[in-house]
Coordinates of N, CA, C and O and ligand atoms in Angstrom, one line a residue:
M1 N 79.4 84.5 92.1 CA 79.9 85.1 93.4 C 81.1 86.0 93.1 O 82.0 85.7 92.4
N2 N 81.0 87.2 93.6 CA 82.1 88.2 93.3 C 82.7 88.6 94.7 O 82.0 89.0 95.6
L3 N 84.1 88.4 94.7 CA 84.8 88.6 95.9 C 85.9 89.6 95.7 O 86.5 89.7 94.7
V4 N 86.3 90.2 96.9 CA 87.5 91.0 96.9 C 88.4 90.2 97.9 O 88.0 89.8 99.0
I5 N 89.7 90.0 97.5 CA 90.7 89.5 98.4 C 91.5 90.7 98.9 O 92.1 91.4 98.0
F6 N 91.5 90.9 100.1 CA 92.0 92.2 100.7 C 93.2 91.9 101.7 O 93.1 91.0 102.5
G7 N 94.1 92.8 101.7 CA 95.2 92.8 102.7 C 96.4 93.6 102.2 O 96.5 94.0 101.0
P8 N 97.4 93.8 103.1 CA 98.6 94.5 102.7 C 99.4 93.8 101.7 O 99.2 92.6 101.5
P9 N 100.5 94.4 101.2 CA 101.4 93.7 100.3 C 102.0 92.6 101.0 O 102.5 92.7 102.2
G10 N 102.1 91.4 100.4 CA 102.7 90.2 101.1 C 101.7 89.4 101.9 O 102.1 88.4 102.5
A11 N 100.4 89.8 101.9 CA 99.5 89.0 102.8 C 99.1 87.7 102.1 O 98.6 86.8 102.8
G12 N 99.4 87.5 100.8 CA 99.0 86.2 100.2 C 97.8 86.4 99.3 O 97.2 85.3 98.9
K13 N 97.4 87.6 98.9 CA 96.2 87.8 98.1 C 96.3 87.0 96.8 O 95.3 86.3 96.4
G14 N 97.4 87.2 96.1 CA 97.5 86.5 94.7 C 97.4 85.0 94.8 O 96.7 84.4 94.1
T15 N 98.1 84.5 95.8 CA 98.1 83.0 96.0 C 96.7 82.5 96.3 O 96.3 81.5 95.8
Q16 N 96.0 83.2 97.2 CA 94.7 82.7 97.6 C 93.7 82.9 96.5 O 92.8 82.2 96.3
A17 N 93.9 84.0 95.7 CA 93.0 84.3 94.6 C 93.1 83.1 93.6 O 92.1 82.6 93.0
K18 N 94.4 82.7 93.3 CA 94.6 81.6 92.4 C 93.9 80.3 92.8 O 93.4 79.5 92.1
R19 N 93.9 80.1 94.2 CA 93.1 78.9 94.7 C 91.6 79.0 94.4 O 91.0 78.0 94.1
L20 N 91.1 80.2 94.5 CA 89.7 80.4 94.3 C 89.4 80.3 92.8 O 88.3 79.8 92.4
V21 N 90.3 80.6 91.9 CA 90.1 80.4 90.5 C 90.0 78.8 90.3 O 89.1 78.4 89.6
Q22 N 91.0 78.1 90.8 CA 91.0 76.6 90.7 C 89.7 76.0 91.3 O 89.1 75.1 90.7
D23 N 89.4 76.4 92.5 CA 88.4 75.6 93.3 C 87.0 76.1 92.9 O 86.0 75.3 93.0
R24 N 86.8 77.3 92.5 CA 85.4 77.8 92.3 C 85.2 78.4 90.9 O 84.1 79.0 90.7
G25 N 86.2 78.3 90.1 CA 86.0 78.8 88.7 C 85.8 80.3 88.6 O 85.3 80.8 87.6
L26 N 86.3 81.0 89.6 CA 86.2 82.5 89.5 C 87.3 83.0 88.5 O 88.3 82.4 88.3
V27 N 87.1 84.2 88.0 CA 88.1 84.9 87.2 C 88.8 85.9 88.0 O 88.2 86.7 88.7
Q28 N 90.2 85.7 88.1 CA 91.0 86.6 88.9 C 91.3 87.9 88.1 O 91.8 87.8 87.0
L29 N 91.0 89.0 88.7 CA 91.3 90.3 88.1 C 92.3 91.0 89.1 O 91.9 91.6 90.1
S30 N 93.6 90.9 88.7 CA 94.6 91.5 89.6 C 95.2 92.8 88.9 O 95.8 92.7 87.8
T31 N 94.9 93.9 89.5 CA 95.4 95.2 88.9 C 96.9 95.2 88.8 O 97.5 95.7 87.9
G32 N 97.6 94.6 89.9 CA 99.1 94.6 89.9 C 99.6 93.8 88.7 O 100.5 94.2 87.9
D33 N 99.0 92.6 88.4 CA 99.4 91.8 87.2 C 99.1 92.6 85.9 O 99.9 92.5 85.0
M34 N 98.0 93.2 85.8 CA 97.6 94.0 84.6 C 98.7 95.1 84.4 O 99.1 95.3 83.2
L35 N 99.0 95.8 85.4 CA 99.9 96.9 85.3 C 101.3 96.4 85.0 O 102.0 97.0 84.1
R36 N 101.7 95.3 85.6 CA 103.1 94.7 85.3 C 103.1 94.3 83.8 O 104.1 94.4 83.2
A37 N 102.0 93.7 83.3 CA 102.0 93.3 81.9 C 102.1 94.5 81.0 O 102.8 94.5 80.0
E38 N 101.5 95.7 81.4 CA 101.7 96.9 80.6 C 103.1 97.4 80.6 O 103.6 97.8 79.6
V39 N 103.7 97.3 81.8 CA 105.1 97.7 81.9 C 106.0 96.8 81.0 O 106.9 97.3 80.2
S40 N 105.8 95.5 81.1 CA 106.7 94.6 80.3 C 106.5 94.8 78.8 O 107.5 94.7 78.1
S41 N 105.3 95.1 78.4 CA 105.1 95.2 77.0 C 105.5 96.6 76.5 O 105.4 96.9 75.3
E42 N 105.9 97.5 77.5 CA 106.3 98.8 77.1 C 105.3 99.6 76.4 O 105.6 100.4 75.5
S43 N 104.0 99.4 76.7 CA 102.9 100.1 76.1 C 103.0 101.6 76.6 O 103.7 101.9 77.6
A44 N 102.2 102.4 76.0 CA 102.2 103.8 76.4 C 101.7 103.9 77.9 O 102.3 104.6 78.7
L45 N 100.7 103.1 78.3 CA 100.3 103.0 79.7 C 101.4 102.5 80.6 O 101.6 103.1 81.7
G46 N 102.1 101.5 80.1 CA 103.2 100.9 80.9 C 104.3 101.9 81.2 O 104.8 102.0 82.3
Q47 N 104.6 102.7 80.2 CA 105.6 103.7 80.4 C 105.2 104.8 81.3 O 105.9 105.3 82.1
K48 N 103.9 105.0 81.3 CA 103.3 106.1 82.2 C 103.3 105.6 83.7 O 103.6 106.4 84.5
V49 N 103.1 104.3 83.9 CA 102.9 103.9 85.3 C 104.2 103.3 85.9 O 104.3 103.2 87.1
N50 N 105.2 103.1 85.1 CA 106.4 102.4 85.5 C 107.1 103.1 86.7 O 107.3 102.4 87.7
A51 N 107.3 104.4 86.7 CA 108.0 105.1 87.7 C 107.2 105.1 89.0 O 107.7 104.9 90.1
V52 N 105.9 105.2 88.9 CA 105.0 105.2 90.1 C 105.1 103.9 90.8 O 105.2 103.7 92.0
M53 N 105.0 102.8 90.0 CA 105.0 101.4 90.5 C 106.4 101.2 91.2 O 106.4 100.6 92.3
K54 N 107.4 101.6 90.6 CA 108.8 101.4 91.1 C 108.9 102.1 92.5 O 109.6 101.6 93.3
S55 N 108.2 103.2 92.6 CA 108.4 104.0 93.9 C 107.6 103.4 95.0 O 107.8 103.7 96.1
G56 N 106.6 102.5 94.6 CA 105.8 101.9 95.7 C 104.5 102.6 95.9 O 103.6 102.2 96.7
A57 N 104.3 103.8 95.2 CA 103.1 104.5 95.4 C 101.9 103.9 94.6 O 102.2 103.1 93.7
L58 N 100.7 104.4 94.8 CA 99.6 103.9 94.0 C 99.5 104.6 92.7 O 99.7 105.8 92.6
V59 N 99.1 103.9 91.7 CA 98.8 104.4 90.4 C 97.4 105.1 90.5 O 96.6 104.8 91.4
S60 N 97.1 106.0 89.6 CA 95.8 106.8 89.7 C 94.6 105.9 89.7 O 94.6 104.9 89.0
D61 N 93.6 106.3 90.4 CA 92.3 105.6 90.4 C 91.7 105.5 89.0 O 91.2 104.4 88.7
E62 N 91.9 106.5 88.2 CA 91.3 106.5 86.9 C 91.9 105.4 86.0 O 91.2 104.6 85.4
I63 N 93.2 105.2 86.1 CA 93.9 104.2 85.3 C 93.4 102.8 85.8 O 93.0 101.9 84.9
V64 N 93.5 102.5 87.1 CA 93.1 101.1 87.5 C 91.6 100.8 87.3 O 91.3 99.7 86.9
C65 N 90.8 101.9 87.4 CA 89.4 101.6 87.2 C 89.1 101.3 85.8 O 88.2 100.5 85.4
E66 N 89.8 102.0 84.9 CA 89.6 101.7 83.4 C 90.0 100.3 83.1 O 89.4 99.6 82.3
L67 N 91.1 99.8 83.7 CA 91.6 98.4 83.5 C 90.6 97.4 84.0 O 90.2 96.5 83.3
I68 N 90.0 97.7 85.1 CA 89.0 96.8 85.7 C 87.8 96.8 84.9 O 87.2 95.7 84.5
A69 N 87.3 98.0 84.5 CA 86.1 98.1 83.7 C 86.3 97.3 82.4 O 85.4 96.5 82.0
A70 N 87.4 97.4 81.7 CA 87.7 96.7 80.4 C 87.7 95.2 80.7 O 87.1 94.4 79.8
N71 N 88.2 94.8 81.8 CA 88.3 93.3 82.0 C 87.0 92.7 82.5 O 86.7 91.6 82.2
I72 N 86.1 93.5 83.1 CA 84.8 93.0 83.4 C 84.0 92.8 82.1 O 83.4 91.8 81.9
V73 N 84.1 93.8 81.2 CA 83.4 93.7 79.9 C 83.9 92.5 79.1 O 83.2 91.8 78.4
A74 N 85.2 92.3 79.2 CA 85.8 91.2 78.4 C 85.5 89.8 78.9 O 85.8 88.8 78.2
N75 N 84.9 89.7 80.1 CA 84.6 88.4 80.6 C 83.1 88.3 81.0 O 82.7 88.2 82.2
P76 N 82.2 88.2 80.0 CA 80.8 88.1 80.3 C 80.5 86.6 80.7 O 81.3 85.7 80.4
D77 N 79.4 86.4 81.4 CA 78.9 85.1 81.7 C 79.9 84.2 82.5 O 80.1 83.1 82.1
V78 N 80.6 84.8 83.4 CA 81.6 84.0 84.2 C 80.9 83.7 85.6 O 79.9 84.3 85.9
A79 N 81.5 82.7 86.3 CA 80.9 82.3 87.6 C 81.0 83.5 88.6 O 80.3 83.5 89.6
G80 N 82.0 84.3 88.3 CA 82.2 85.5 89.2 C 83.6 86.0 89.1 O 84.5 85.3 88.5
F81 N 83.9 87.0 89.8 CA 85.2 87.6 89.8 C 85.9 87.6 91.2 O 85.2 87.7 92.2
I82 N 87.2 87.4 91.2 CA 87.9 87.6 92.4 C 88.8 88.8 92.2 O 89.8 88.8 91.3
F83 N 88.5 89.9 92.8 CA 89.3 91.1 92.6 C 90.5 91.1 93.6 O 90.3 90.9 94.8
D84 N 91.7 91.2 93.0 CA 92.9 91.0 93.8 C 93.8 92.3 93.7 O 94.2 92.6 92.6
G85 N 94.0 92.9 94.8 CA 94.8 94.2 94.8 C 93.9 95.4 94.3 O 94.4 96.5 94.0
F86 N 92.6 95.2 94.2 CA 91.7 96.2 93.8 C 90.4 95.9 94.5 O 90.0 94.8 94.6
P87 N 89.7 96.9 95.1 CA 90.1 98.3 95.2 C 91.1 98.6 96.3 O 91.2 97.9 97.2
R88 N 91.8 99.7 96.1 CA 92.8 100.1 97.1 C 92.5 101.5 97.6 O 93.3 102.0 98.5
T89 N 91.5 102.1 97.2 CA 91.0 103.4 97.7 C 89.5 103.4 97.8 O 88.9 102.6 97.1
I90 N 89.0 104.4 98.6 CA 87.5 104.5 98.7 C 86.9 104.8 97.3 O 85.9 104.2 96.9
A91 N 87.6 105.7 96.5 CA 87.1 106.0 95.2 C 87.0 104.8 94.3 O 86.1 104.6 93.5
Q92 N 88.0 103.9 94.4 CA 88.0 102.7 93.6 C 86.9 101.8 94.0 O 86.2 101.1 93.2
A93 N 86.6 101.7 95.3 CA 85.6 100.8 95.8 C 84.2 101.3 95.3 O 83.3 100.5 94.9
E94 N 84.0 102.7 95.3 CA 82.8 103.2 94.8 C 82.6 103.0 93.3 O 81.5 102.6 92.9
A95 N 83.7 103.1 92.6 CA 83.7 102.8 91.2 C 83.3 101.3 90.9 O 82.6 101.0 90.0
L96 N 83.9 100.5 91.7 CA 83.6 99.0 91.5 C 82.1 98.7 91.8 O 81.5 98.0 91.0
D97 N 81.6 99.3 92.8 CA 80.1 99.1 93.1 C 79.3 99.5 91.9 O 78.4 98.8 91.4
Q98 N 79.7 100.6 91.3 CA 79.0 101.1 90.1 C 79.1 100.2 88.9 O 78.2 100.0 88.2
L99 N 80.4 99.8 88.7 CA 80.7 98.9 87.5 C 79.9 97.6 87.6 O 79.3 97.1 86.7
L100 N 79.8 97.1 88.9 CA 79.1 95.8 89.1 C 77.6 96.1 88.9 O 76.9 95.3 88.2
A101 N 77.1 97.1 89.5 CA 75.7 97.4 89.4 C 75.2 97.6 88.0 O 74.1 97.1 87.6
A102 N 76.1 98.2 87.1 CA 75.7 98.4 85.7 C 75.5 97.0 85.0 O 74.9 97.0 84.0
K103 N 76.1 96.0 85.6 CA 76.0 94.6 85.0 C 75.0 93.8 85.9 O 75.1 92.5 85.8
S104 N 74.2 94.4 86.7 CA 73.3 93.7 87.6 C 74.1 92.7 88.5 O 73.6 91.6 88.8
M105 N 75.3 93.1 88.9 CA 76.1 92.2 89.8 C 76.4 93.0 91.1 O 76.2 94.3 91.2
K106 N 76.9 92.3 92.1 CA 77.3 93.0 93.3 C 78.4 92.2 94.0 O 78.6 91.0 93.6
L107 N 79.0 92.8 95.0 CA 80.0 92.1 95.8 C 79.4 91.2 96.8 O 78.4 91.6 97.4
D108 N 79.9 90.0 96.9 CA 79.3 89.1 98.0 C 80.1 89.0 99.2 O 79.5 88.8 100.3
A109 N 81.4 89.2 99.2 CA 82.2 89.3 100.4 C 83.6 89.9 100.1 O 84.1 89.9 98.9
V110 N 84.1 90.5 101.1 CA 85.5 91.0 101.1 C 86.3 90.2 102.1 O 86.0 90.2 103.3
I111 N 87.3 89.4 101.6 CA 88.0 88.5 102.5 C 89.3 89.2 102.9 O 90.2 89.4 102.0
R112 N 89.4 89.5 104.1 CA 90.7 90.2 104.6 C 91.6 89.2 105.1 O 91.3 88.4 106.1
L113 N 92.8 89.1 104.6 CA 93.8 88.2 105.1 C 94.6 88.9 106.1 O 95.2 90.0 105.8
V114 N 94.6 88.5 107.4 CA 95.2 89.2 108.5 C 96.6 88.6 108.8 O 96.7 87.4 109.1
V115 N 97.6 89.5 108.5 CA 99.0 89.1 108.7 C 99.7 90.2 109.4 O 99.5 91.4 109.0
D116 N 100.6 89.9 110.4 CA 101.3 91.0 111.0 C 102.5 91.6 110.2 O 103.0 90.9 109.3
D117 N 102.9 92.8 110.6 CA 103.9 93.5 109.7 C 105.2 92.8 109.6 O 105.8 92.8 108.6
A118 N 105.6 92.1 110.8 CA 106.9 91.4 110.7 C 106.9 90.3 109.7 O 107.8 90.1 109.0
A119 N 105.8 89.6 109.7 CA 105.6 88.4 108.8 C 105.6 88.9 107.3 O 106.1 88.3 106.4
L120 N 104.9 90.1 107.1 CA 104.9 90.7 105.8 C 106.3 91.0 105.3 O 106.6 90.6 104.1
L121 N 107.1 91.6 106.1 CA 108.4 91.9 105.7 C 109.2 90.7 105.4 O 110.0 90.6 104.4
D122 N 109.1 89.6 106.2 CA 109.8 88.3 105.9 C 109.4 87.8 104.6 O 110.2 87.4 103.8
R123 N 108.1 87.8 104.3 CA 107.6 87.2 103.1 C 108.1 88.0 101.8 O 108.5 87.4 100.8
I124 N 108.0 89.3 102.0 CA 108.4 90.2 100.9 C 109.9 90.1 100.6 O 110.4 90.0 99.5
T125 N 110.7 90.0 101.7 CA 112.1 89.8 101.5 C 112.4 88.5 100.8 O 113.3 88.4 99.9
K126 N 111.7 87.4 101.1 CA 111.9 86.1 100.4 C 111.5 86.2 99.0 O 112.2 85.8 98.1
R127 N 110.3 86.9 98.7 CA 109.9 87.0 97.3 C 110.9 87.9 96.5 O 111.1 87.6 95.3
F128 N 111.5 88.9 97.1 CA 112.5 89.7 96.5 C 113.6 88.8 96.0 O 114.1 88.9 94.9
E129 N 114.1 87.9 97.0 CA 115.2 87.0 96.6 C 114.8 86.0 95.5 O 115.5 85.7 94.6
D130 N 113.5 85.5 95.6 CA 113.1 84.4 94.7 C 112.8 85.0 93.3 O 113.1 84.4 92.3
Q131 N 112.0 86.1 93.3 CA 111.4 86.6 92.0 C 112.1 87.9 91.5 O 111.9 88.3 90.4
G132 N 112.8 88.6 92.4 CA 113.4 89.8 92.0 C 112.5 90.9 91.6 O 112.9 91.8 90.8
R133 N 111.3 90.9 92.1 CA 110.3 92.0 91.8 C 110.9 93.3 92.4 O 111.1 93.4 93.6
K134 N 111.1 94.3 91.6 CA 111.9 95.5 92.0 C 111.2 96.2 93.2 O 111.9 96.7 94.1
D135 N 109.9 96.2 93.2 CA 109.2 96.9 94.3 C 109.1 96.1 95.6 O 108.4 96.5 96.5
D136 N 109.8 95.0 95.6 CA 109.8 94.2 96.9 C 111.0 94.5 97.7 O 111.2 93.9 98.8
N137 N 111.9 95.4 97.3 CA 113.0 95.7 98.1 C 112.5 96.4 99.4 O 111.4 97.0 99.4
P138 N 113.3 96.3 100.5 CA 112.8 96.8 101.8 C 112.3 98.2 101.8 O 111.3 98.6 102.5
E139 N 113.0 99.1 101.1 CA 112.6 100.6 101.2 C 111.3 100.8 100.5 O 110.4 101.4 101.0
T140 N 111.2 100.2 99.3 CA 109.9 100.3 98.5 C 108.8 99.6 99.2 O 107.6 100.1 99.2
F141 N 109.1 98.5 99.9 CA 108.0 97.8 100.6 C 107.4 98.7 101.7 O 106.2 98.7 101.9
Q142 N 108.3 99.5 102.4 CA 107.8 100.4 103.4 C 106.9 101.4 102.8 O 105.8 101.8 103.4
V143 N 107.2 101.9 101.6 CA 106.3 102.9 100.9 C 104.9 102.2 100.6 O 103.9 102.8 100.8
R144 N 105.0 101.0 100.2 CA 103.8 100.2 99.8 C 102.9 100.0 101.1 O 101.7 100.1 101.0
L145 N 103.6 99.7 102.2 CA 102.9 99.4 103.4 C 102.2 100.7 103.9 O 101.1 100.7 104.4
D146 N 103.0 101.8 103.8 CA 102.4 103.1 104.2 C 101.2 103.5 103.3 O 100.2 104.0 103.8
A147 N 101.3 103.2 102.0 CA 100.2 103.4 101.1 C 99.0 102.6 101.5 O 97.8 103.0 101.6
Y148 N 99.2 101.3 101.9 CA 98.2 100.5 102.4 C 97.5 101.1 103.6 O 96.3 101.2 103.7
N149 N 98.4 101.5 104.6 CA 97.8 102.0 105.9 C 97.0 103.3 105.7 O 96.0 103.5 106.4
T150 N 97.5 104.2 104.8 CA 96.8 105.5 104.7 C 95.7 105.5 103.7 O 94.6 106.0 104.0
Q151 N 95.9 104.8 102.6 CA 94.9 104.9 101.5 C 93.9 103.7 101.4 O 92.8 103.8 101.0
T152 N 94.4 102.5 101.8 CA 93.6 101.3 101.6 C 92.9 100.8 102.8 O 91.8 100.4 102.8
A153 N 93.6 100.9 104.0 CA 92.9 100.5 105.2 C 91.6 101.2 105.5 O 90.7 100.5 106.1
P154 N 91.4 102.4 105.1 CA 90.0 103.0 105.3 C 88.9 102.2 104.6 O 87.7 102.5 104.9
L155 N 89.3 101.3 103.8 CA 88.2 100.4 103.2 C 87.6 99.4 104.2 O 86.5 98.9 104.0
L156 N 88.4 99.2 105.3 CA 87.9 98.2 106.2 C 86.6 98.7 106.9 O 85.6 98.0 106.8
P157 N 86.5 99.9 107.4 CA 85.2 100.4 107.9 C 84.2 100.5 106.8 O 83.0 100.3 107.1
F158 N 84.6 100.9 105.6 CA 83.7 101.0 104.5 C 83.0 99.7 104.2 O 81.7 99.7 104.1
Y159 N 83.7 98.6 104.2 CA 83.1 97.3 103.9 C 82.4 96.7 105.1 O 81.5 95.9 105.0
T160 N 82.9 97.1 106.3 CA 82.3 96.6 107.5 C 80.8 97.1 107.6 O 79.9 96.4 107.8
K161 N 80.7 98.4 107.3 CA 79.4 99.1 107.2 C 78.4 98.4 106.3 O 77.2 98.3 106.5
Q162 N 79.0 97.9 105.2 CA 78.1 97.2 104.2 C 77.9 95.7 104.6 O 77.2 95.0 103.8
G163 N 78.5 95.3 105.7 CA 78.3 93.9 106.1 C 79.0 92.9 105.3 O 78.7 91.7 105.3
L164 N 80.0 93.3 104.5 CA 80.7 92.4 103.6 C 82.1 91.9 104.1 O 82.6 90.9 103.6
L165 N 82.6 92.5 105.1 CA 84.0 92.2 105.5 C 84.0 90.8 106.3 O 83.3 90.6 107.3
R166 N 84.9 89.9 105.9 CA 85.2 88.7 106.6 C 86.7 88.6 106.8 O 87.5 88.9 105.9
E167 N 87.1 88.1 108.0 CA 88.5 88.1 108.3 C 89.0 86.6 108.4 O 88.3 85.8 108.9
V168 N 90.1 86.4 107.8 CA 90.7 85.0 107.8 C 92.2 85.2 108.3 O 92.9 86.1 107.8
D169 N 92.6 84.3 109.2 CA 94.0 84.3 109.7 C 94.9 84.0 108.5 O 94.8 82.9 108.0
G170 N 95.7 84.9 108.1 CA 96.6 84.7 107.0 C 98.0 84.4 107.4 O 98.9 84.4 106.5
M171 N 98.2 84.1 108.7 CA 99.6 83.8 109.2 C 100.1 82.4 108.9 O 101.3 82.1 109.0
C172 N 99.2 81.5 108.7 CA 99.6 80.1 108.6 C 100.0 79.7 107.2 O 100.1 80.5 106.3
A173 N 100.2 78.4 107.0 CA 100.6 77.9 105.7 C 99.5 78.1 104.7 O 98.3 78.2 105.0
I174 N 100.0 78.1 103.4 CA 99.0 78.4 102.3 C 97.8 77.5 102.3 O 96.7 78.0 102.2
D175 N 98.0 76.2 102.5 CA 96.8 75.3 102.5 C 95.8 75.6 103.6 O 94.6 75.5 103.5
E176 N 96.4 75.9 104.8 CA 95.5 76.2 105.9 C 94.8 77.5 105.7 O 93.6 77.6 106.1
V177 N 95.4 78.5 105.1 CA 94.7 79.8 104.8 C 93.6 79.5 103.8 O 92.5 80.0 104.0
A178 N 93.9 78.7 102.8 CA 92.9 78.3 101.8 C 91.7 77.6 102.5 O 90.5 77.9 102.1
L179 N 92.0 76.8 103.4 CA 90.9 76.1 104.1 C 90.0 77.1 104.9 O 88.8 77.0 104.9
G180 N 90.7 78.1 105.5 CA 90.0 79.1 106.3 C 89.1 79.9 105.3 O 88.0 80.2 105.7
V181 N 89.6 80.3 104.1 CA 88.8 81.0 103.2 C 87.6 80.2 102.7 O 86.5 80.7 102.7
A182 N 87.9 78.9 102.4 CA 86.8 78.1 101.9 C 85.7 77.9 103.0 O 84.5 78.0 102.7
G183 N 86.2 77.7 104.2 CA 85.2 77.5 105.3 C 84.3 78.7 105.5 O 83.1 78.7 105.6
M184 N 85.0 79.9 105.4 CA 84.3 81.1 105.5 C 83.2 81.3 104.4 O 82.1 81.7 104.7
L185 N 83.6 81.0 103.2 CA 82.7 81.2 102.1 C 81.5 80.2 102.2 O 80.4 80.5 101.8
D186 N 81.8 78.9 102.6 CA 80.8 77.9 102.7 C 79.8 78.2 103.8 O 78.6 77.9 103.7
R187 N 80.3 78.9 104.8 CA 79.4 79.3 105.9 C 78.5 80.4 105.5 O 77.4 80.6 106.1
G188 N 79.0 81.2 104.5 CA 78.1 82.3 103.9 C 78.3 83.6 104.7 O 79.0 83.7 105.7
Ligands
LIG1 P1 100.4 94.5 93.7 O1 100.9 93.5 92.8 O2 98.9 94.4 93.8 O3 101.1 94.6 95.0 O4 100.6 95.9 92.9 C1 101.9 96.4 92.6 C2 101.8 97.9 92.3 O5 100.9 98.2 91.3 C3 101.3 98.7 93.5 O6 102.4 99.0 94.4 C4 100.8 100.0 92.8 O7 101.9 100.8 92.4 C5 100.2 99.4 91.6 N1 98.7 99.0 91.8 C6 98.2 97.7 91.7 N2 96.9 97.8 92.0 C7 96.6 99.1 92.2 C8 95.4 99.7 92.6 N3 94.2 99.1 92.7 N4 95.4 101.1 92.7 C9 96.6 101.8 92.6 N5 97.7 101.2 92.3 C10 97.8 99.9 92.1

């Protein structure tokens, strides 16, 4: 089963993806985590993307698609993938379809976590205090939210047309959201 966990920054994508790894043995592919690892290791790629990530803007489609392609190849014979924070543009979604098709795979569902903007800001503010992620400060968060609204939200009609979009209320506690996701997957 191959899933996309979808939503704006702070919606809880990473948290719910980790639940799906635990509960269903899926492999989580988070482009944000991959890019942060590149930045921490100060690789050539990390140095290239650092400023863009700090600003809250999106890294180029080419870079993230290459990371995803490499990670799909590096994980043969898995129960499936949970794509977290990817795709974020229509071009990325089209590239993902092609990458999966090349391996005779496809997406089974896109799970949208629905959370309102005020709750997102609360969560990101708390994560900034707890984890100190530089791009969680309120100004950069606004840039990230704008990027979501302009570049990523167009994926909603894209996946609706394909009959893949499922919505789960992401406003409640982590366990309840996980139950909502599980129920939705089990209903098919
Ligand atoms: P995230 O942890 O998913 O919120 O990602 C953190 C940052 O990494 C984003 O604000 C972007 O700068 C970059 N990033 C992560 N995933 C993508 C993606 N699929 N496309 C473009 N940029 C991305």
